[in-house]
Structures are given as structure tokens and as C-alpha cells.
PDB file of C-alpha atoms in Angstrom:
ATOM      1  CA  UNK A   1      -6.642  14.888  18.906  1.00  0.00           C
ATOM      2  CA  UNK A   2      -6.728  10.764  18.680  1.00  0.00           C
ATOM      3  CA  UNK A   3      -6.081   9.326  15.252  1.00  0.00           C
ATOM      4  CA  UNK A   4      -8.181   6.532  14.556  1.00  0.00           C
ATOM      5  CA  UNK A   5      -7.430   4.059  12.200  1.00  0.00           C
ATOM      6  CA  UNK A   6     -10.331   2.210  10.425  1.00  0.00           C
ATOM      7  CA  UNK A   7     -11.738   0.529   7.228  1.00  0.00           C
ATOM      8  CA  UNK A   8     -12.893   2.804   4.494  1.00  0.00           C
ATOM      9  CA  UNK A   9     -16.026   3.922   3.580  1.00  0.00           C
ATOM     10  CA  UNK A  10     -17.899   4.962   0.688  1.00  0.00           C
ATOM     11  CA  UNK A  11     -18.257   8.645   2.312  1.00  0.00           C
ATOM     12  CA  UNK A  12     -14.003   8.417   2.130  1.00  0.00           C
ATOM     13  CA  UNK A  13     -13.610   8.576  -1.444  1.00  0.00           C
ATOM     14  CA  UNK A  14     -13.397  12.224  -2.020  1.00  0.00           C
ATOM     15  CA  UNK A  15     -11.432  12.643   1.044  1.00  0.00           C
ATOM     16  CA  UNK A  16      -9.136   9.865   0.389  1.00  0.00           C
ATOM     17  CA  UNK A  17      -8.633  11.381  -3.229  1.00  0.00           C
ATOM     18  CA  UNK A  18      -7.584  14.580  -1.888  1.00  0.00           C
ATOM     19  CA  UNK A  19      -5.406  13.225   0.893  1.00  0.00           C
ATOM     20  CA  UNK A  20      -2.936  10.799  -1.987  1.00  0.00           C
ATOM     21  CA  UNK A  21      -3.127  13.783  -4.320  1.00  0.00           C
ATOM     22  CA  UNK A  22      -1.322  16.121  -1.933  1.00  0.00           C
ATOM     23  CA  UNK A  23       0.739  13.373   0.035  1.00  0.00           C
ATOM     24  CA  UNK A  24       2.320  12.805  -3.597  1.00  0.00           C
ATOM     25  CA  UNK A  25       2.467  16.202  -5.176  1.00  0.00           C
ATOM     26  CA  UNK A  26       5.961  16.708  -4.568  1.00  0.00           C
ATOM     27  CA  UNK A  27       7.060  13.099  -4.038  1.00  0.00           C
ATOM     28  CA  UNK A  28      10.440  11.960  -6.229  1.00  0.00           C
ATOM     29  CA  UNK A  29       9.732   8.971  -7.987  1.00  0.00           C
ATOM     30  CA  UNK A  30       6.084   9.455  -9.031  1.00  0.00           C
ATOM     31  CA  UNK A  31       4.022   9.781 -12.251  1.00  0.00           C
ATOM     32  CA  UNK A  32       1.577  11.041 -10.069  1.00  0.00           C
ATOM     33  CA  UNK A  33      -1.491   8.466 -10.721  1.00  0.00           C
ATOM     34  CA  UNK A  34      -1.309   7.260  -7.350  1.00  0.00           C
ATOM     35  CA  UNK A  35      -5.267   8.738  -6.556  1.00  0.00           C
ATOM     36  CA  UNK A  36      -6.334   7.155 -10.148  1.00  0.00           C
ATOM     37  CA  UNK A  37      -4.663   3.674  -9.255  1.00  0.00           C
ATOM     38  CA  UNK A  38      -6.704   3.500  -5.546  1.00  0.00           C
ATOM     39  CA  UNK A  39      -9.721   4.812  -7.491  1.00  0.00           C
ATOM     40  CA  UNK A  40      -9.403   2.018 -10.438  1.00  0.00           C
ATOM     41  CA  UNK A  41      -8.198  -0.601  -7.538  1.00  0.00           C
ATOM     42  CA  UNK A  42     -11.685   0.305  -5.665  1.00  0.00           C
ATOM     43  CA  UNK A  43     -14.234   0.080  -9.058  1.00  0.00           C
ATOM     44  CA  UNK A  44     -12.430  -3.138 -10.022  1.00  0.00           C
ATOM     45  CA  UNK A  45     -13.149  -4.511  -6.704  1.00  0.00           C
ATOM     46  CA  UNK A  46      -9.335  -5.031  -6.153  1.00  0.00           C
ATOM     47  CA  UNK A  47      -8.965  -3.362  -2.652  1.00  0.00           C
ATOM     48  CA  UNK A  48      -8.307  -6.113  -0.007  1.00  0.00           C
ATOM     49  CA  UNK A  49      -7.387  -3.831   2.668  1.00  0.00           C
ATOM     50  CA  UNK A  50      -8.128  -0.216   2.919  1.00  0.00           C
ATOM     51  CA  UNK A  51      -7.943   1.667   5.715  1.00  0.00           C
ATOM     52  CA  UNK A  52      -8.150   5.372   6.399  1.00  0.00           C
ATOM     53  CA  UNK A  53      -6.485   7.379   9.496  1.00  0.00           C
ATOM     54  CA  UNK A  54      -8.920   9.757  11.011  1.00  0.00           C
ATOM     55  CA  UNK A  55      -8.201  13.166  13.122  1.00  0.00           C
ATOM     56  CA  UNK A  56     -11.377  14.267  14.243  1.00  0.00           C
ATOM     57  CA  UNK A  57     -13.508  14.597  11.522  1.00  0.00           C
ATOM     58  CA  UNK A  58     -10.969  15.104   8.486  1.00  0.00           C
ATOM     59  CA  UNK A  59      -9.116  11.914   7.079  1.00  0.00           C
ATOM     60  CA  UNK A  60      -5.627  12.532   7.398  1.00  0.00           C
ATOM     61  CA  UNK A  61      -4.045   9.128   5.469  1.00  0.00           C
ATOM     62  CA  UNK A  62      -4.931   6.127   3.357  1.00  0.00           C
ATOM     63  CA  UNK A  63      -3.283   3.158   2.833  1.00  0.00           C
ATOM     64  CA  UNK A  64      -4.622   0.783   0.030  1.00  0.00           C
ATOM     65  CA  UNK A  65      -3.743  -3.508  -0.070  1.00  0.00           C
ATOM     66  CA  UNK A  66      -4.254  -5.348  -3.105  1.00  0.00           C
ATOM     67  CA  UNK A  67      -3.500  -8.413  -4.255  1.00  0.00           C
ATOM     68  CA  UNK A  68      -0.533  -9.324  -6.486  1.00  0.00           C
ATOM     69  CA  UNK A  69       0.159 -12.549  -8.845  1.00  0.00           C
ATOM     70  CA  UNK A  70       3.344 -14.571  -8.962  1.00  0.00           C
ATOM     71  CA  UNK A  71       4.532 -16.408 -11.730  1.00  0.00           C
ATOM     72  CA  UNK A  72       4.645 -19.690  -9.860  1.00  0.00           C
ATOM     73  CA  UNK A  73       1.565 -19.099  -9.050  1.00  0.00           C
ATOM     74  CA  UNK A  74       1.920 -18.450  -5.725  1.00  0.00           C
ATOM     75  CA  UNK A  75      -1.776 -17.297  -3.871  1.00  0.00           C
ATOM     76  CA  UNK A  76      -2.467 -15.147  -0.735  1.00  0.00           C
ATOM     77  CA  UNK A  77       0.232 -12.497  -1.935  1.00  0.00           C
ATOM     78  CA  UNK A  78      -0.771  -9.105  -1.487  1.00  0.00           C
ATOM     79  CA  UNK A  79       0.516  -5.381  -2.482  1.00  0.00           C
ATOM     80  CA  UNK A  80       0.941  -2.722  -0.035  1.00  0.00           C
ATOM     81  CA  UNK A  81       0.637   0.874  -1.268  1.00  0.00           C
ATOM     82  CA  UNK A  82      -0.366   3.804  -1.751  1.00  0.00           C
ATOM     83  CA  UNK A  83       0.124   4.733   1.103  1.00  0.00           C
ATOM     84  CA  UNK A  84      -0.816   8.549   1.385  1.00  0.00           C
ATOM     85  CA  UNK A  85      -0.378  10.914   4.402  1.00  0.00           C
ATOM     86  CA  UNK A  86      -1.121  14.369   4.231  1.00  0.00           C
ATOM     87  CA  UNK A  87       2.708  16.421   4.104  1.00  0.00           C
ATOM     88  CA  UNK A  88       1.219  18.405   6.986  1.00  0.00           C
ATOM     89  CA  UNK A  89       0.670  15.641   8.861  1.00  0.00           C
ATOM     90  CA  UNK A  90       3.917  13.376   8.347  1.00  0.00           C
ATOM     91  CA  UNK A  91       6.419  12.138  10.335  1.00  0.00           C
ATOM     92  CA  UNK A  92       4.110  12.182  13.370  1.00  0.00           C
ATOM     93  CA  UNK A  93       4.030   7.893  12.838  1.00  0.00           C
ATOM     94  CA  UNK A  94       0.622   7.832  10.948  1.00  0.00           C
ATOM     95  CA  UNK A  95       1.695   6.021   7.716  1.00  0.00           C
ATOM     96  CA  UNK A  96       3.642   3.509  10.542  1.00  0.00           C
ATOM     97  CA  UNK A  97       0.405   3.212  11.800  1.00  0.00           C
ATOM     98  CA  UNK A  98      -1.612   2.672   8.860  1.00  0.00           C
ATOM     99  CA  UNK A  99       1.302  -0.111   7.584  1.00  0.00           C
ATOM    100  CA  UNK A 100       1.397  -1.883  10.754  1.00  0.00           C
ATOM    101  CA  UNK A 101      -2.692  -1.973  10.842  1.00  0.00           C
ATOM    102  CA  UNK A 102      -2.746  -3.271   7.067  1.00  0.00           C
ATOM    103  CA  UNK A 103      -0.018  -5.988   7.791  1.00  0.00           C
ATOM    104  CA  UNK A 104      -1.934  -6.945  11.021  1.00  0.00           C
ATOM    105  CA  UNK A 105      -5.557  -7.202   8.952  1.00  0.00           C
ATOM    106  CA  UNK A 106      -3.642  -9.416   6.206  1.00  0.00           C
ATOM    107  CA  UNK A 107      -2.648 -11.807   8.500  1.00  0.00           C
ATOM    108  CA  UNK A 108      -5.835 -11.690  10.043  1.00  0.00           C
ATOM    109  CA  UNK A 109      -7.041 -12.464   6.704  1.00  0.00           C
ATOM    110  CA  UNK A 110      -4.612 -15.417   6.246  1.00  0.00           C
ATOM    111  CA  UNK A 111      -2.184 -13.919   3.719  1.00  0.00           C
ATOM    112  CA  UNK A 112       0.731 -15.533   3.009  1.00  0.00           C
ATOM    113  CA  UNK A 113       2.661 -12.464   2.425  1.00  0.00           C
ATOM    114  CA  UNK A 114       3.284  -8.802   0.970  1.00  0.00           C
ATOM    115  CA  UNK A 115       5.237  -6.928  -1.264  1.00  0.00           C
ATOM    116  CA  UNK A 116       6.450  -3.292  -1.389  1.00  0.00           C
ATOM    117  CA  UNK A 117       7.618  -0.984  -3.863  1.00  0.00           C
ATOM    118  CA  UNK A 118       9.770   1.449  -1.931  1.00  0.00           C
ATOM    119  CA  UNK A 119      12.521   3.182   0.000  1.00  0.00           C
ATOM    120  CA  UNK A 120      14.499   0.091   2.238  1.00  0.00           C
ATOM    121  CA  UNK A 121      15.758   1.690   4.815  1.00  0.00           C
ATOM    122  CA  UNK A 122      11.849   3.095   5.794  1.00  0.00           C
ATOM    123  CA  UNK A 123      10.006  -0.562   5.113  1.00  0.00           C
ATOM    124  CA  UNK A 124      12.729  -2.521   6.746  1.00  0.00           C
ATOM    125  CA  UNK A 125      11.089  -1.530  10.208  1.00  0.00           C
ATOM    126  CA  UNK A 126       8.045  -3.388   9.599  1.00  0.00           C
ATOM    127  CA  UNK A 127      10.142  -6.976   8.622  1.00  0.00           C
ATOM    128  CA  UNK A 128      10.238  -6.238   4.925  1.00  0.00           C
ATOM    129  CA  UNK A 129      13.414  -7.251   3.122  1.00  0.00           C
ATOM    130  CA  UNK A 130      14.647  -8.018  -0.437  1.00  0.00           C
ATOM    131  CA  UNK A 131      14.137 -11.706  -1.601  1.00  0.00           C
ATOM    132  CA  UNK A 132      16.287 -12.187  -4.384  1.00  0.00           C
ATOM    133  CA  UNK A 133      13.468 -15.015  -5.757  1.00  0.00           C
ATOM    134  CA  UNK A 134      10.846 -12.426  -6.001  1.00  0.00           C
ATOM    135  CA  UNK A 135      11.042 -10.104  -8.522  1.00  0.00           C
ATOM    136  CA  UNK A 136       9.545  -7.133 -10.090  1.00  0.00           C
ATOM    137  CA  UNK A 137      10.403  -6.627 -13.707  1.00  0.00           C
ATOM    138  CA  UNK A 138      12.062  -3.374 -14.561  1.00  0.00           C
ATOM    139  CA  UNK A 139      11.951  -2.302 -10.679  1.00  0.00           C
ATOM    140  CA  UNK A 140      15.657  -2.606  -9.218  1.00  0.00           C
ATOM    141  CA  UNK A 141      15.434  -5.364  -6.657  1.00  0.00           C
ATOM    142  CA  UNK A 142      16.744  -3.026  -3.588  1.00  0.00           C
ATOM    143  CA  UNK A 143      13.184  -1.065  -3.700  1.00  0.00           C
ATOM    144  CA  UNK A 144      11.515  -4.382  -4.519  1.00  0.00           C
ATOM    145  CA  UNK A 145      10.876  -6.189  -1.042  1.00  0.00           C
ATOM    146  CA  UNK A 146       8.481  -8.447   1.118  1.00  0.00           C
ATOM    147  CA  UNK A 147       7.614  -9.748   3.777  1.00  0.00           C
ATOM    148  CA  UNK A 148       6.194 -13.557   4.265  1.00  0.00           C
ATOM    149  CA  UNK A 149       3.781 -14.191   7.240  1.00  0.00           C
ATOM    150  CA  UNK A 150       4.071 -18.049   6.616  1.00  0.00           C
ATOM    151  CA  UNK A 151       8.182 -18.218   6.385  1.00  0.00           C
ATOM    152  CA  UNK A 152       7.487 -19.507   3.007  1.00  0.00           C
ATOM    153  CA  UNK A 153       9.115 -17.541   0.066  1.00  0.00           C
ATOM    154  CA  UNK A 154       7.551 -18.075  -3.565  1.00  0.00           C
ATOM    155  CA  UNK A 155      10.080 -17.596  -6.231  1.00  0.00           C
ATOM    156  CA  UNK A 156       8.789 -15.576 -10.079  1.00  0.00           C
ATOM    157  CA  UNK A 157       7.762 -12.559 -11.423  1.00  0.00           C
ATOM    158  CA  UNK A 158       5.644 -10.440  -9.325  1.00  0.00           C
ATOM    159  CA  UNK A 159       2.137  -8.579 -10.965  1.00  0.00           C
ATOM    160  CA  UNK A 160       0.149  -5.324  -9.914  1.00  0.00           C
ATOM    161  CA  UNK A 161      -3.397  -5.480 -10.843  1.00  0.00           C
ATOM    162  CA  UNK A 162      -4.098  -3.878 -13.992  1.00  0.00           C
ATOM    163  CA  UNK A 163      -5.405  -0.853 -12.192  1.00  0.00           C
ATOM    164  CA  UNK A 164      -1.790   0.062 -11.503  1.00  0.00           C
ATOM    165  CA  UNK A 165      -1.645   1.399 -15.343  1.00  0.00           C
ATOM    166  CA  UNK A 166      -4.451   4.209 -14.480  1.00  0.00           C
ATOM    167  CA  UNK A 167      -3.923   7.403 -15.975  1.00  0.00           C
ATOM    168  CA  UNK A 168      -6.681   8.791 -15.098  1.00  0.00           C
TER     169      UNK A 168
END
């Protein structure tokens, strides 16, 4: 079956919900507020980028963009993540896909770059590295990186949106 990749709709939510719940229910690393962050991201208006990867009728991945502030106040920065696949589905290249189609619609959008919270050696393949000026507080810089679309590199603390503190 083709997987299509597209923008979100409001008919996605619930699906979308489901699909980051399970992609995260066993994940290391999580407090597991991944589906109330893209849901508080979405109501505050926050969600740049959103796309959805579709099998047929079911939604099988979601990856959500938002933007991010820098201390030297730094514009066009954006957050990628969460990025949800269901654990059926994985490691057939869908989250690639859904990364690669996000990063393509930022720069279509005219970012000047993105960051990522997240294993290296899996968002080195898509030009993300560590930039020692960029940082995010409390977050060891080796799972901190980013990738500029402009070959500029801002230097300061990096932000989340607020929504990023959902609980629920």
C-alpha cells in the first residue's frame, strides 16, 4: 500500500493522538506527554509544520514543527518533533520520510534553521549536527543538534513553546 505524506487535518486529531501515544509507550527517555504537547502546540496555534503519513485510510505517523526562540534573538528557527510512528510500522523509512518532508516544507517556508532533541547517530542523516553555540539548558549538548538552511549559526539559549510543559 503507498504511504502518502500530507498536511494535517482537523479529521487527524484523534488519529494522530492515538498514533504518538503508542509510538511512545515504551520509548526510553519519555515522560510520556508527547500527544498532550502536539495537542497544546495545535490549540495555541504553534504548529508550523504538521504533517501526517497515510496507509490507506489509517494514519500511520505524525511529525509536528514548531517554532523555537533564541536568546540572541535569532528568528525563523524552528523545532522538529514529535515525531510519532506507529511501533508496527517502524523501521520501514516512514519517520525518514516524514523528517525529510518537514525539513523540505521549512525551507519552503524560508526558515533559517531547526533544532532537534534526540539520538545523533539517527538525525545526523538528515544534516543535523551539534553546534556548540546553540544550546539547550539542562539537555546534554550531544542530543541537542541543528541544522541551518542559511549556513548561518545563531549563538544562545534555545526555547520550546510553552506547550512543551503539557501534562495533560
Amino acid at each position: 500500500m503507498a504511504l502518502v505524506i500530507r498536511p494535517e487535518t482537523p479529521a487527524d486529531c484523534t488519529a494522530i493522538e492515538r498514533v504518538t501515544v503508542a509510538a511512545f509507550r515504551n520509548a526510553p527517555h519519555t515522560g510520556h506527554t508527547e500527544r498532550f504537547i502536539v495537542g497544546a502546540l495545535r490549540r495555541a496555534g504553534q504548529l508550523a509544520v504538521s504533517l501526517v503519513a497515510q496507509e490507506g485510510e489509517r494514519i500511520v505517523g505524525h511529525v509536528a514543527v514548531s517554532a523555537v526562540t533564541i536568546s540572541s534573538r535569532e528568528t525563523d528557527w524552528y523545532g522538529l518533533g514529535p515525531i510519532s510512528v506507529l511501533p508496527e510500522c517502524q523501521d520501514r523509512g516512514i519517520g525518514s520520510r516524514l523528517i525529510e518532508a518537514a525539513l523540505a516544507e521549512l525551507r519552503r517556508l524560508g526558515a533559517a534553521g531547526c533544532v532537534v532533541l534526540g539520538d545523533p547517530g539517527y538525525y545526523s542523516r538528515f544534516g543535523f549536527v551539534v553546534h556548540a553555540g546553540l544550546v539547550l539548558p539542562g539537555v546534554s549538548s550531544e542530543y541537542f543538534q541543528a541544522l541551518s538552511f542559511r549556513g548561518r549559526w545563531p549563538d544562545g539559549d534555545v526555547s520550546y513553546h510553552e506547550a512543551f510543559n503539557a501534562e495533560e
